[in-house]
Each structure stands twice: as structure tokens, then as C-alpha cells.
mmCIF file of C-alpha atoms in Angstrom:
data_model
loop_
_atom_site.group_PDB
_atom_site.id
_atom_site.type_symbol
_atom_site.label_atom_id
_atom_site.label_comp_id
_atom_site.label_asym_id
_atom_site.label_seq_id
_atom_site.Cartn_x
_atom_site.Cartn_y
_atom_site.Cartn_z
ATOM 1 C CA ALA A 16 -12.676 -7.296 -24.021
ATOM 2 C CA ARG A 17 -11.399 -10.129 -21.954
ATOM 3 C CA LYS A 18 -13.405 -13.111 -20.888
ATOM 4 C CA LEU A 19 -12.797 -15.929 -18.532
ATOM 5 C CA ILE A 20 -11.281 -19.117 -19.877
ATOM 6 C CA PRO A 21 -12.737 -22.387 -19.607
ATOM 7 C CA GLU A 22 -12.114 -24.404 -16.150
ATOM 8 C CA THR A 23 -10.113 -26.909 -18.351
ATOM 9 C CA ASP A 24 -7.721 -24.903 -19.940
ATOM 10 C CA PRO A 25 -4.122 -25.743 -19.292
ATOM 11 C CA VAL A 26 -3.126 -22.040 -18.998
ATOM 12 C CA ARG A 27 -4.867 -21.936 -15.705
ATOM 13 C CA ARG A 28 -2.284 -24.628 -14.114
ATOM 14 C CA ASP A 29 1.064 -22.992 -15.846
ATOM 15 C CA ILE A 30 3.447 -21.095 -13.744
ATOM 16 C CA ALA A 31 2.882 -17.571 -15.078
ATOM 17 C CA LYS A 32 5.941 -15.665 -16.471
ATOM 18 C CA PRO A 33 7.212 -12.262 -15.082
ATOM 19 C CA ILE A 34 6.423 -9.242 -16.878
ATOM 20 C CA ALA A 35 9.195 -6.828 -17.905
ATOM 21 C CA ASP A 36 7.243 -4.323 -20.285
ATOM 22 C CA TYR A 37 6.178 -1.848 -18.041
ATOM 23 C CA GLY A 38 4.315 1.255 -18.764
ATOM 24 C CA SER A 39 3.657 -0.609 -22.235
ATOM 25 C CA ARG A 40 0.298 0.140 -24.046
ATOM 26 C CA ARG A 41 -0.326 -3.726 -24.124
ATOM 27 C CA LEU A 42 0.339 -4.070 -20.281
ATOM 28 C CA LEU A 43 -1.917 -0.833 -19.814
ATOM 29 C CA ARG A 44 -4.705 -2.460 -21.817
ATOM 30 C CA LEU A 45 -4.331 -5.836 -20.092
ATOM 31 C CA ALA A 46 -4.704 -4.406 -16.805
ATOM 32 C CA GLY A 47 -7.743 -2.195 -17.789
ATOM 33 C CA GLU A 48 -9.411 -5.424 -19.315
ATOM 34 C CA MET A 49 -8.683 -7.298 -16.428
ATOM 35 C CA GLU A 50 -10.032 -4.588 -13.819
ATOM 36 C CA ASP A 51 -13.136 -4.319 -16.003
ATOM 37 C CA LEU A 52 -13.857 -8.107 -16.179
ATOM 38 C CA ARG A 53 -13.366 -8.311 -12.308
ATOM 39 C CA ALA A 54 -15.793 -5.356 -11.775
ATOM 40 C CA GLU A 55 -18.188 -6.931 -14.162
ATOM 41 C CA GLU A 56 -17.871 -10.092 -12.270
ATOM 42 C CA CYS A 57 -18.321 -8.817 -9.002
ATOM 43 C CA ALA A 58 -15.197 -10.661 -7.758
ATOM 44 C CA LEU A 59 -12.645 -9.504 -5.077
ATOM 45 C CA GLY A 60 -9.786 -10.449 -7.549
ATOM 46 C CA LEU A 61 -8.907 -11.666 -10.667
ATOM 47 C CA ALA A 62 -5.395 -13.110 -12.186
ATOM 48 C CA ALA A 63 -4.208 -12.974 -15.697
ATOM 49 C CA PRO A 64 -4.207 -17.032 -16.100
ATOM 50 C CA GLN A 65 -7.949 -16.740 -15.541
ATOM 51 C CA VAL A 66 -8.308 -14.896 -18.976
ATOM 52 C CA GLY A 67 -5.799 -17.000 -20.874
ATOM 53 C CA VAL A 68 -2.660 -15.016 -20.178
ATOM 54 C CA SER A 69 0.271 -16.680 -18.453
ATOM 55 C CA GLU A 70 1.700 -13.719 -17.068
ATOM 56 C CA ARG A 71 2.230 -12.060 -13.482
ATOM 57 C CA ILE A 72 -0.581 -9.716 -12.814
ATOM 58 C CA ILE A 73 -3.403 -9.455 -10.730
ATOM 59 C CA VAL A 74 -6.196 -6.959 -10.034
ATOM 60 C CA VAL A 75 -7.891 -6.816 -6.388
ATOM 61 C CA GLU A 76 -10.475 -4.722 -4.563
ATOM 62 C CA ILE A 77 -12.166 -5.152 -1.280
ATOM 63 C CA PRO A 78 -15.192 -3.197 -1.206
ATOM 64 C CA ASP A 79 -16.975 -1.843 2.082
ATOM 65 C CA ASP A 80 -17.772 -4.614 4.739
ATOM 66 C CA ASP A 81 -21.235 -4.572 3.671
ATOM 67 C CA PHE A 82 -20.379 -6.521 0.816
ATOM 68 C CA VAL A 83 -18.006 -8.493 2.084
ATOM 69 C CA GLY A 84 -20.302 -9.402 4.958
ATOM 70 C CA ILE A 85 -17.460 -9.412 7.764
ATOM 71 C CA PRO A 86 -17.383 -6.460 9.917
ATOM 72 C CA GLU A 87 -13.826 -4.718 10.408
ATOM 73 C CA THR A 88 -13.052 -5.107 6.708
ATOM 74 C CA CYS A 89 -11.386 -2.204 5.424
ATOM 75 C CA PRO A 90 -12.239 -1.201 1.967
ATOM 76 C CA VAL A 91 -9.207 -1.197 -0.764
ATOM 77 C CA PRO A 92 -9.643 0.280 -3.972
ATOM 78 C CA ALA A 93 -9.192 -1.353 -7.276
ATOM 79 C CA THR A 94 -5.308 -2.225 -7.617
ATOM 80 C CA VAL A 95 -3.138 -3.772 -10.146
ATOM 81 C CA LEU A 96 -0.278 -5.687 -8.900
ATOM 82 C CA VAL A 97 2.417 -6.628 -11.299
ATOM 83 C CA ASN A 98 4.966 -9.389 -10.545
ATOM 84 C CA PRO A 99 3.464 -9.744 -7.042
ATOM 85 C CA GLU A 100 5.441 -11.865 -4.547
ATOM 86 C CA ILE A 101 4.745 -12.893 -0.927
ATOM 87 C CA VAL A 102 7.986 -12.035 0.919
ATOM 88 C CA TRP A 103 6.756 -12.839 4.440
ATOM 89 C CA GLN A 104 3.705 -14.415 5.875
ATOM 90 C CA THR A 105 2.762 -14.968 9.666
ATOM 91 C CA GLU A 106 2.727 -18.545 11.176
ATOM 92 C CA GLN A 107 -0.879 -17.822 12.196
ATOM 93 C CA LEU A 108 -3.390 -19.663 9.957
ATOM 94 C CA ILE A 109 -7.252 -18.924 9.609
ATOM 95 C CA LYS A 110 -9.826 -20.970 7.741
ATOM 96 C CA LEU A 111 -12.373 -19.270 5.908
ATOM 97 C CA PRO A 112 -14.536 -19.936 3.019
ATOM 98 C CA GLU A 113 -13.605 -19.036 -0.558
ATOM 99 C CA GLY A 114 -15.010 -19.316 -3.865
ATOM 100 C CA CYS A 115 -13.438 -18.701 -7.480
ATOM 101 C CA LEU A 116 -14.198 -17.528 -10.659
ATOM 102 C CA SER A 117 -12.113 -20.241 -12.302
ATOM 103 C CA LEU A 118 -14.550 -23.012 -10.501
ATOM 104 C CA CYS A 119 -18.019 -21.505 -10.708
ATOM 105 C CA GLY A 120 -20.189 -22.355 -8.057
ATOM 106 C CA LEU A 121 -17.794 -24.090 -5.695
ATOM 107 C CA MET A 122 -17.048 -22.687 -2.443
ATOM 108 C CA GLY A 123 -14.544 -24.259 0.156
ATOM 109 C CA ASN A 124 -12.899 -23.441 3.531
ATOM 110 C CA VAL A 125 -9.155 -22.675 2.941
ATOM 111 C CA LEU A 126 -6.708 -22.293 5.604
ATOM 112 C CA ARG A 127 -4.222 -19.409 4.825
ATOM 113 C CA PRO A 128 -1.851 -17.297 6.727
ATOM 114 C CA SER A 129 -3.904 -14.322 8.228
ATOM 115 C CA ARG A 130 -1.186 -11.655 7.640
ATOM 116 C CA ILE A 131 1.245 -11.351 4.762
ATOM 117 C CA GLN A 132 3.627 -8.949 3.069
ATOM 118 C CA VAL A 133 3.463 -8.346 -0.546
ATOM 119 C CA GLU A 134 6.064 -6.535 -2.874
ATOM 120 C CA ALA A 135 4.841 -5.890 -6.424
ATOM 121 C CA HIS A 136 5.019 -3.152 -9.109
ATOM 122 C CA ASP A 137 2.515 -0.693 -10.686
ATOM 123 C CA VAL A 138 1.876 -0.914 -14.307
ATOM 124 C CA GLU A 139 4.607 1.809 -14.603
ATOM 125 C CA GLY A 140 7.092 -0.416 -12.796
ATOM 126 C CA ASN A 141 6.940 1.689 -9.603
ATOM 127 C CA PRO A 142 7.585 -0.819 -6.797
ATOM 128 C CA PHE A 143 5.198 -1.071 -3.433
ATOM 129 C CA THR A 144 4.928 -3.140 -0.603
ATOM 130 C CA ILE A 145 1.441 -4.260 0.843
ATOM 131 C CA MET A 146 1.151 -5.522 4.513
ATOM 132 C CA ALA A 147 -2.021 -7.279 4.361
ATOM 133 C CA ASP A 148 -4.303 -8.963 6.834
ATOM 134 C CA GLY A 149 -8.138 -9.844 6.896
ATOM 135 C CA TRP A 150 -9.854 -10.312 3.539
ATOM 136 C CA LEU A 151 -6.939 -8.340 1.694
ATOM 137 C CA ALA A 152 -4.503 -10.946 2.717
ATOM 138 C CA ARG A 153 -6.890 -13.819 1.573
ATOM 139 C CA VAL A 154 -7.626 -12.287 -1.969
ATOM 140 C CA LEU A 155 -3.864 -11.570 -2.535
ATOM 141 C CA GLN A 156 -2.974 -15.061 -1.619
ATOM 142 C CA HIS A 157 -5.614 -16.653 -3.601
ATOM 143 C CA GLU A 158 -4.863 -14.615 -6.893
ATOM 144 C CA ILE A 159 -1.078 -15.073 -6.314
ATOM 145 C CA ASP A 160 -1.762 -18.686 -6.479
ATOM 146 C CA HIS A 161 -3.411 -18.459 -9.720
ATOM 147 C CA LEU A 162 0.055 -17.120 -11.041
ATOM 148 C CA ASP A 163 1.609 -20.559 -9.630
ATOM 149 C CA GLY A 164 -1.093 -22.477 -11.169
ATOM 150 C CA ILE A 165 -2.678 -23.283 -7.956
ATOM 151 C CA LEU A 166 -6.706 -23.558 -7.284
ATOM 152 C CA TYR A 167 -7.732 -23.546 -3.839
ATOM 153 C CA PRO A 168 -9.257 -26.935 -3.809
ATOM 154 C CA ASP A 169 -6.255 -28.763 -5.188
ATOM 155 C CA PRO A 170 -5.898 -31.963 -3.436
ATOM 156 C CA VAL A 171 -3.064 -32.978 -1.242
ATOM 157 C CA SER A 172 -4.415 -36.050 0.209
ATOM 158 C CA TYR A 173 -1.739 -38.072 -1.642
ATOM 159 C CA THR A 174 1.032 -36.181 0.216
ATOM 160 C CA PRO A 175 2.363 -37.983 2.894
ATOM 161 C CA LEU A 176 2.515 -35.786 6.589
ATOM 162 C CA ARG A 177 5.953 -35.663 8.201
ATOM 163 C CA ALA A 178 6.528 -36.284 11.439
ATOM 164 C CA HIS A 179 4.729 -33.788 13.843
ATOM 165 C CA GLU A 180 3.323 -32.248 10.591
ATOM 166 C CA THR A 181 -0.570 -31.354 10.794
ATOM 167 C CA PRO A 182 -2.710 -31.324 7.580
ATOM 168 C CA GLU A 183 -2.827 -27.441 7.733
ATOM 169 C CA HIS A 184 1.064 -27.399 7.854
ATOM 170 C CA LEU A 185 1.136 -29.779 4.973
ATOM 171 C CA VAL A 186 -0.870 -27.499 2.867
ATOM 172 C CA CYS A 187 1.303 -24.458 3.560
ATOM 173 C CA ARG A 188 4.462 -26.711 2.982
ATOM 174 C CA LEU A 189 3.202 -27.861 -0.407
ATOM 175 C CA LEU A 190 2.478 -24.284 -1.454
ATOM 176 C CA LEU A 191 5.931 -22.794 -0.387
ATOM 177 C CA GLU A 192 7.744 -25.831 -1.965
ATOM 178 C CA LYS A 193 5.909 -25.074 -5.515
ATOM 179 C CA LYS A 194 6.581 -21.363 -5.178
ATOM 180 C CA LYS A 195 10.321 -22.098 -4.389
ATOM 181 C CA LYS A 196 10.192 -24.290 -7.351
ATOM 182 C CA TYR A 197 9.100 -21.443 -9.464
ATOM 183 C CA LYS A 198 11.462 -18.838 -8.253
ATOM 184 C CA ASN A 199 14.431 -21.163 -9.231
ATOM 185 C CA ASN A 200 13.222 -21.444 -12.723
ATOM 186 C CA ILE A 201 12.950 -17.649 -13.415
ATOM 187 C CA THR A 202 15.475 -15.562 -14.836
ATOM 188 C CA TYR A 203 14.745 -11.930 -14.941
#
């Protein structure tokens, strides 16, 4: 069974590697163990780096709105996303509180795009696309950030604002720059 790694483990800050062995016993076992741990922790999502595996796989679930506590939240069954990538995001940003299994006991308001499109594969390698808004968009962004070594409270105060740039746009710019850097270093 998988366990959460300590907050100080450097794997949490690595840029996770793409997965190529779709359908393998190893990947099926990893996905199952991650889903079991996510459910055990009553979490909305879990990324492989949180269990010490530097690979691009996440599991997410949005239970009914009574659990999430926000009306108009559509439930989403437990879903495994292999090699997920945000391919589009709206410019409309929304700030909502987030917590994280990696930072037990901490919670903070995080500004994120309110709607995104994600391309991914299932464990067998079948591609699919998710157009997400609401909590699903937030959870997907949070977990994909883990794959890029980003934790939600990462400080950005040392980065100067560009002319006419708001602090909110600075956060988005820094996240995009880190993701672009990641993409330039990947070979499939």
C-alpha cells in the first residue's frame, strides 16, 4: 500500500516524468494504490509525487455537493489521468480556499482559472479530453501542479511585476513559465 511521503522529500519538487507503459501491471497497481490512498484520506485528488513516484499520473474525484459544501457542484467519479496536460484555460480567475495532503493542516486562498481543458490518457493509453469548471477545474489544476513540482502556497513575492501586471497575473505567468520549461525538456 502507498503512503504519503514527508513534506520535505525532494520528489515533491521534481518535474514528474511522462508515463509510457500504458496497460502494464505496474501502472495498474500504482493507479489502484493511489486511488485507495486518496479515498482513505478523503481527498479530492492525489498526484504520484505525493507518494514518492515522480511520474505523471493523478487521481481525482468530486463527491456530491454536500461533501464539497458548494452548491451546483457536479459529482465526478474517481478518475485516473495519465500524462494530463492543461491545453486551454480561461482568463477568468477565481480565488477559493485550498488545502493539500502534502501540507497537512494548511489552507490558503488560491487564484486559478475558473475553466480549463485537459487532455490525458487512461491507464490503458486511451486518450480523452475533459472540459472542466468549478471544483473539478480547481482539483485538476492543483494535482497537475504537483506533477510540475508546484505546491499552492509557493512564494512569488520575490518576482517583480511587469508593467501593468497584477499580482494575480504574475502567479499565472510564473506557473505557465514553469510548465513551458518542463515541456521543452521532455522527449517522448
